[in-house]
């Protein structure tokens, strides 16, 4: 598989969601990623496609022989990524100090929820807990209702795996000048908080005066919201600027001196009622067709399955089929070094013999390690 990261060698200690997503991004862009799975492991999440583009080796890191094999792999790699609680890899004998002693140029990426230190560092948690403490969950939702859970996109993937990948790439860039590796501490609370930077600025400027669901970008403004169409499906409206709003009104057939001024929040309830009544007269796809070719900023709300077949996404190849599963294609795009189509996620230990051969271990040695349960 091609891509701008071709030649970059990454070792990934198998885990759940955030770190695998970060490594998927690196693999999508051309890095050679070897995932270290547990010898007796299996797919942690049914149907998980985050492991695409990898090779897999089964190692028992609780055994000294397994830890030593990982260190030998580290010696010839650029990056190691792990997603365990603080202290776990140190107890296994493959923590940053030991790995960097074997390879001073190694970038050691650490993915956790709370970060490597702080009062909560050793506590269990999940995406919802991290985005809650980051201040990213409370603003999301309707007025008068509890916060809406934004799937696990904000903590696990946006503030977690994606920021981990950015941190790894930044450390690699710095290594070009210093010749030295370093540890990247990627905490999901930190990353989710970073995603709210714009919101903090709007609040400081007085441009976010209301509570949840009562502001410009949280569904409070009637011209930036979701409406139900005649068929029970939905359209998204995002006509923030005056010109776009005028085109929206033209598409919806709304006009007249009695239409509330959109700049006055006091008129927003009536304006919302008028937009909702208009949208309810046609189906979702009828509205999408009417808005086509305009700047009305009206779009159909598609299911994940429908998104792959949308004309724009199909034209750009936004989705690909890998191993019989339709899924998002690698992004972003590069004109000189485009990424190829990812390979399907490997089975646990599928490439053990191949990877160990690259470390100089002959067939009989590998078989002996298999019989001893060190590799799988």
Coordinates of C-alpha atoms in Angstrom, one line a residue:
X1 CA 0.0 0.0 0.0
X2 CA 1.4 3.4 -1.0
X3 CA 1.0 6.7 0.8
X4 CA 3.2 9.5 2.2
X5 CA 4.2 7.4 5.3
X6 CA 5.6 4.6 3.2
X7 CA 8.7 3.2 4.9
X8 CA 7.6 4.2 8.4
X9 CA 7.7 1.2 10.8
X10 CA 5.1 1.1 13.6
X11 CA 4.6 -1.5 16.4
X12 CA 1.1 -1.4 17.9
X13 CA 0.3 -3.2 21.1
X14 CA -3.3 -4.4 20.5
X15 CA -6.0 -2.6 22.4
X16 CA -9.5 -1.1 21.9
X17 CA -10.8 1.8 19.8
X18 CA -8.6 4.9 20.3
X19 CA -5.1 3.6 19.8
X20 CA -6.1 1.2 17.0
X21 CA -7.8 4.1 15.2
X22 CA -4.7 6.2 15.5
X23 CA -2.6 3.3 14.1
X24 CA -5.2 2.8 11.4
X25 CA -4.7 6.4 10.3
X26 CA -0.9 5.8 10.1
X27 CA -1.4 2.5 8.2
X28 CA -3.9 4.1 5.8
X29 CA -1.3 6.7 4.9
X30 CA 1.3 4.1 4.1
X31 CA 3.0 3.1 7.4
X32 CA 4.0 -0.5 7.9
X33 CA 2.2 -1.4 11.1
X34 CA 2.8 -4.7 13.0
X35 CA 0.1 -5.3 15.6
X36 CA 1.2 -7.3 18.6
X37 CA -1.7 -9.5 19.7
X38 CA -2.1 -11.7 22.7
X39 CA -1.3 -15.3 21.9
X40 CA -4.8 -16.5 22.7
X41 CA -6.5 -13.3 21.7
X42 CA -9.4 -12.8 19.3
X43 CA -11.4 -9.9 17.9
X44 CA -12.2 -7.7 20.9
X45 CA -15.1 -6.0 19.1
X46 CA -17.2 -8.1 16.6
X47 CA -16.9 -6.6 13.1
X48 CA -14.1 -4.2 14.1
X49 CA -12.5 -2.8 11.0
X50 CA -10.0 -0.5 12.8
X51 CA -7.3 -3.2 12.4
X52 CA -7.2 -2.8 8.6
X53 CA -3.8 -2.5 6.8
X54 CA -1.8 -4.3 9.5
X55 CA 0.2 -7.4 10.0
X56 CA -0.4 -9.4 13.2
X57 CA 2.1 -11.2 15.4
X58 CA 1.0 -13.2 18.5
X59 CA 3.2 -12.6 21.6
X60 CA 2.9 -13.4 25.2
X61 CA 4.4 -10.3 26.7
X62 CA 4.1 -11.7 30.2
X63 CA 6.9 -14.1 29.4
X64 CA 10.4 -12.7 29.3
X65 CA 11.0 -14.3 26.0
X66 CA 8.0 -12.5 24.5
X67 CA 9.0 -9.2 25.9
X68 CA 12.5 -9.7 24.5
X69 CA 11.1 -10.4 21.0
X70 CA 9.1 -7.1 21.3
X71 CA 12.3 -5.2 22.2
X72 CA 14.0 -6.8 19.2
X73 CA 11.1 -5.5 17.0
X74 CA 11.4 -2.1 18.6
X75 CA 15.1 -1.9 17.7
X76 CA 14.1 -1.8 14.0
X77 CA 11.0 0.4 14.3
X78 CA 10.2 4.1 14.3
X79 CA 7.1 4.1 16.5
X80 CA 5.5 2.1 19.2
X81 CA 1.9 2.7 20.3
X82 CA 0.3 1.3 23.4
X83 CA -3.1 2.0 25.0
X84 CA -2.9 0.5 28.5
X85 CA -3.4 2.1 31.9
X86 CA -0.3 3.8 33.3
X87 CA 2.3 1.4 34.6
X88 CA 1.1 -1.7 32.8
X89 CA 3.8 -1.8 30.1
X90 CA 6.4 -1.0 32.6
X91 CA 5.4 -4.1 34.6
X92 CA 5.7 -6.1 31.4
X93 CA 9.2 -4.8 30.9
X94 CA 8.5 -2.9 27.7
X95 CA 7.9 0.6 29.0
X96 CA 9.4 3.7 27.5
X97 CA 12.7 3.7 29.4
X98 CA 13.6 0.2 28.3
X99 CA 12.4 0.6 24.7
X100 CA 14.2 3.9 24.3
X101 CA 17.3 2.4 25.7
X102 CA 17.2 -0.2 22.9
X103 CA 16.3 2.4 20.3
X104 CA 16.9 6.1 21.2
X105 CA 15.2 7.3 18.0
X106 CA 11.9 5.6 18.9
X107 CA 8.7 7.6 19.2
X108 CA 6.7 6.0 22.0
X109 CA 3.0 6.8 21.7
X110 CA 0.9 6.4 24.9
X111 CA -2.9 6.5 24.6
X112 CA -5.0 6.7 27.7
X113 CA -8.2 8.3 28.9
X114 CA -7.0 10.5 31.7
X115 CA -3.3 10.9 30.7
X116 CA -0.2 9.5 32.3
X117 CA -0.5 11.5 35.5
X118 CA -3.0 13.4 37.6
X119 CA -5.5 12.3 40.3
X120 CA -7.6 10.2 37.9
X121 CA -4.7 8.6 35.9
X122 CA -5.1 5.1 37.4
X123 CA -8.9 5.1 37.2
X124 CA -11.0 3.2 34.7
X125 CA -13.2 5.1 32.3
X126 CA -14.8 5.3 28.9
X127 CA -15.3 7.9 26.2
X128 CA -18.4 9.3 27.9
X129 CA -16.5 9.9 31.2
X130 CA -13.6 11.6 29.4
X131 CA -15.7 14.0 27.4
X132 CA -17.8 14.8 30.5
X133 CA -14.7 15.9 32.5
X134 CA -13.3 17.7 29.4
X135 CA -16.4 20.0 29.3
X136 CA -17.3 18.6 25.8
X137 CA -20.4 16.7 26.8
X138 CA -22.4 19.3 28.7
X139 CA -23.0 21.7 25.8
X140 CA -24.3 19.0 23.4
X141 CA -28.1 18.4 23.3
X142 CA -31.5 20.0 23.3
X143 CA -32.6 22.8 25.7
X144 CA -34.4 21.3 28.7
X145 CA -33.0 17.8 28.1
X146 CA -29.9 15.9 29.3
X147 CA -26.7 16.1 27.3
X148 CA -26.8 14.0 24.2
X149 CA -24.1 11.2 23.9
X150 CA -22.2 12.0 20.7
X151 CA -21.4 8.3 20.1
X152 CA -17.8 7.8 21.0
X153 CA -16.5 10.2 18.3
X154 CA -15.3 13.0 20.5
X155 CA -13.2 11.1 23.1
X156 CA -12.1 7.8 21.5
X157 CA -11.6 9.0 18.0
X158 CA -11.4 12.8 17.6
X159 CA -9.7 13.7 20.9
X160 CA -8.1 10.3 21.2
X161 CA -6.8 8.3 18.3
X162 CA -6.6 11.2 15.9
X163 CA -4.7 13.4 18.3
X164 CA -2.4 10.5 19.1
X165 CA -1.6 10.2 15.3
X166 CA -0.9 14.0 15.2
X167 CA 1.4 13.7 18.2
X168 CA 3.3 10.8 16.7
X169 CA 3.8 12.7 13.4
X170 CA 4.9 15.8 15.3
X171 CA 7.5 13.8 17.3
X172 CA 8.8 12.2 14.1
X173 CA 9.2 15.7 12.5
X174 CA 11.1 16.9 15.6
X175 CA 13.3 13.7 15.4
X176 CA 14.5 14.8 12.0
X177 CA 16.3 17.8 13.7
X178 CA 17.3 16.2 17.0
X179 CA 17.9 12.6 16.0
X180 CA 16.1 11.6 19.2
X181 CA 12.8 9.9 20.0
X182 CA 10.4 10.8 22.8
X183 CA 7.2 9.8 24.6
X184 CA 3.9 11.1 23.3
X185 CA 1.3 11.3 26.2
X186 CA -2.1 11.4 24.4
X187 CA -4.9 11.7 27.0
X188 CA -8.5 11.7 25.7
X189 CA -9.5 14.3 28.3
X190 CA -6.8 16.6 26.9
X191 CA -7.8 15.9 23.3
X192 CA -11.6 16.3 23.9
X193 CA -10.9 19.6 25.7
X194 CA -8.8 20.7 22.7
X195 CA -11.8 20.1 20.4
X196 CA -13.8 22.7 22.4
X197 CA -11.3 25.5 21.9
X198 CA -13.7 27.4 19.5
X199 CA -16.5 27.1 22.0
X200 CA -14.4 28.7 24.7
X201 CA -13.6 31.6 22.4
X202 CA -17.2 32.1 21.6
X203 CA -18.2 32.1 25.2
X204 CA -15.5 34.7 26.0
X205 CA -16.7 36.9 23.2
X206 CA -20.3 36.7 24.4
X207 CA -21.3 34.9 21.3
X208 CA -22.6 31.8 23.2
X209 CA -24.9 33.4 25.8
X210 CA -27.5 30.7 26.3
X211 CA -27.5 27.3 28.0
X212 CA -27.5 24.0 26.2
X213 CA -29.5 24.0 22.9
X214 CA -30.0 27.7 22.9
X215 CA -27.1 29.1 20.9
X216 CA -26.0 29.5 17.3
X217 CA -24.3 26.1 16.7
X218 CA -26.1 23.8 19.1
X219 CA -29.5 23.6 17.4
X220 CA -30.8 26.7 19.2
X221 CA -30.8 28.8 16.0
X222 CA -33.7 27.7 13.7
X223 CA -31.5 28.2 10.7
X224 CA -28.9 25.7 12.0
X225 CA -30.9 22.7 13.0
X226 CA -32.4 19.4 11.9
X227 CA -36.0 19.1 10.6
X228 CA -38.3 16.2 10.0
X229 CA -39.6 15.8 6.4
X230 CA -42.9 14.3 5.2
X231 CA -41.5 10.8 5.1
X232 CA -40.2 10.8 8.7
X233 CA -36.6 11.3 7.6
X234 CA -34.6 14.4 8.2
X235 CA -32.8 17.3 6.5
X236 CA -30.0 19.4 8.0
X237 CA -30.1 23.1 7.7
X238 CA -27.0 25.2 8.1
X239 CA -27.7 28.6 6.6
X240 CA -25.7 30.9 8.8
X241 CA -24.7 33.7 6.4
X242 CA -27.3 36.1 5.0
X243 CA -26.9 35.1 1.4
X244 CA -27.2 31.4 2.2
X245 CA -30.2 32.1 4.4
X246 CA -31.9 34.0 1.6
X247 CA -31.4 30.9 -0.7
X248 CA -32.8 28.6 2.0
X249 CA -36.0 30.7 2.2
X250 CA -36.3 30.6 -1.6
X251 CA -35.9 26.8 -1.6
X252 CA -38.5 26.4 1.2
X253 CA -40.9 28.9 -0.3
X254 CA -40.8 31.1 2.8
X255 CA -41.1 34.9 2.4
X256 CA -43.2 37.8 3.6
X257 CA -43.0 40.7 6.0
X258 CA -44.4 38.6 8.8
X259 CA -41.4 36.3 8.8
X260 CA -39.5 36.9 12.1
X261 CA -36.1 38.6 11.9
X262 CA -33.5 35.8 12.3
X263 CA -31.1 38.1 14.1
X264 CA -33.6 38.4 17.0
X265 CA -33.6 35.3 19.2
X266 CA -37.0 36.3 20.5
X267 CA -38.5 35.4 17.1
X268 CA -36.6 32.1 16.8
X269 CA -39.5 29.9 18.1
X270 CA -41.9 31.2 15.5
X271 CA -39.2 31.0 12.8
X272 CA -38.5 27.4 13.7
X273 CA -42.3 26.6 13.5
X274 CA -42.4 28.1 10.0
X275 CA -39.4 26.2 8.8
X276 CA -40.6 23.0 10.3
X277 CA -44.0 23.4 8.7
X278 CA -42.4 24.0 5.3
X279 CA -40.0 21.0 5.6
X280 CA -42.9 18.7 6.6
X281 CA -44.6 19.2 3.2
X282 CA -42.0 17.2 1.2
X283 CA -39.9 14.1 1.6
X284 CA -36.2 14.3 2.6
X285 CA -35.0 13.4 -0.9
X286 CA -37.4 15.9 -2.5
X287 CA -35.9 18.7 -0.5
X288 CA -32.4 17.5 -1.3
X289 CA -33.3 17.6 -5.0
X290 CA -34.7 21.1 -4.7
X291 CA -31.6 22.3 -2.9
X292 CA -29.3 20.8 -5.4
X293 CA -27.3 23.5 -7.3
X294 CA -28.1 26.1 -4.6
X295 CA -26.2 27.5 -1.7
X296 CA -29.2 27.0 0.7
X297 CA -27.0 24.8 2.9
X298 CA -29.7 22.1 3.1
X299 CA -28.6 18.5 3.1
X300 CA -30.2 15.1 3.6
X301 CA -29.5 13.4 6.9
X302 CA -28.1 10.1 5.6
X303 CA -27.6 6.8 7.5
X304 CA -24.1 5.4 7.5
X305 CA -25.2 2.9 4.9
X306 CA -26.8 5.6 2.7
X307 CA -23.7 7.8 2.9
X308 CA -21.7 5.4 0.8
X309 CA -24.1 5.6 -2.1
X310 CA -24.5 9.4 -2.1
X311 CA -23.5 10.8 -5.5
X312 CA -20.8 13.1 -4.1
X313 CA -19.3 10.4 -1.9
X314 CA -19.4 7.9 -4.8
X315 CA -17.7 10.4 -7.1
X316 CA -14.8 11.0 -4.6
X317 CA -14.5 7.5 -3.5
X318 CA -15.1 8.5 0.1
X319 CA -16.0 4.9 0.9
X320 CA -14.3 1.7 -0.1
X321 CA -15.0 -2.0 0.3
X322 CA -12.4 -3.9 2.4
X323 CA -12.8 -7.6 3.1
X324 CA -16.5 -7.4 2.1
X325 CA -17.2 -4.5 4.4
X326 CA -18.1 -1.0 3.1
X327 CA -16.2 1.6 5.2
X328 CA -14.6 5.0 5.0
X329 CA -11.6 5.3 2.7
X330 CA -8.2 6.7 3.9
X331 CA -8.2 10.5 4.3
X332 CA -6.9 13.1 3.6
X333 CA -5.9 13.0 -0.1
X334 CA -2.4 13.4 -1.5
X335 CA -1.6 14.3 -5.1
X336 CA 1.9 12.8 -5.4
X337 CA 1.8 9.9 -2.9
X338 CA -1.8 8.8 -2.7
X339 CA -2.8 6.1 -0.2
X340 CA -3.9 2.8 -1.6
X341 CA -6.9 0.7 -0.6
X342 CA -6.3 -0.9 2.8
X343 CA -6.1 -4.6 3.3
X344 CA -8.6 -6.4 5.6
X345 CA -7.8 -6.7 9.3
X346 CA -5.5 -9.7 9.9
X347 CA -6.3 -12.7 12.1
X348 CA -4.4 -12.9 15.4
X349 CA -0.9 -14.1 14.7
X350 CA -1.4 -14.3 11.0
X351 CA 2.1 -12.9 10.2
X352 CA 4.0 -14.3 13.3
X353 CA 6.4 -16.4 11.2
X354 CA 6.9 -13.7 8.6
X355 CA 7.7 -11.0 11.2
X356 CA 10.0 -13.3 13.2
X357 CA 11.9 -14.2 10.1
X358 CA 12.6 -10.6 9.5
X359 CA 14.1 -10.5 13.0
X360 CA 16.4 -13.4 11.9
X361 CA 14.6 -16.3 13.6
X362 CA 14.6 -19.5 11.6
X363 CA 11.6 -21.9 11.2
X364 CA 12.7 -24.4 13.9
X365 CA 13.2 -21.5 16.4
X366 CA 9.7 -20.2 15.7
X367 CA 8.1 -23.6 16.1
X368 CA 9.9 -24.0 19.5
X369 CA 8.5 -20.7 20.6
X370 CA 5.0 -21.7 19.5
X371 CA 5.2 -25.0 21.5
X372 CA 6.3 -23.0 24.5
X373 CA 3.4 -20.6 24.1
X374 CA 5.6 -17.6 23.7
X375 CA 4.2 -16.8 20.2
X376 CA 1.0 -17.7 18.4

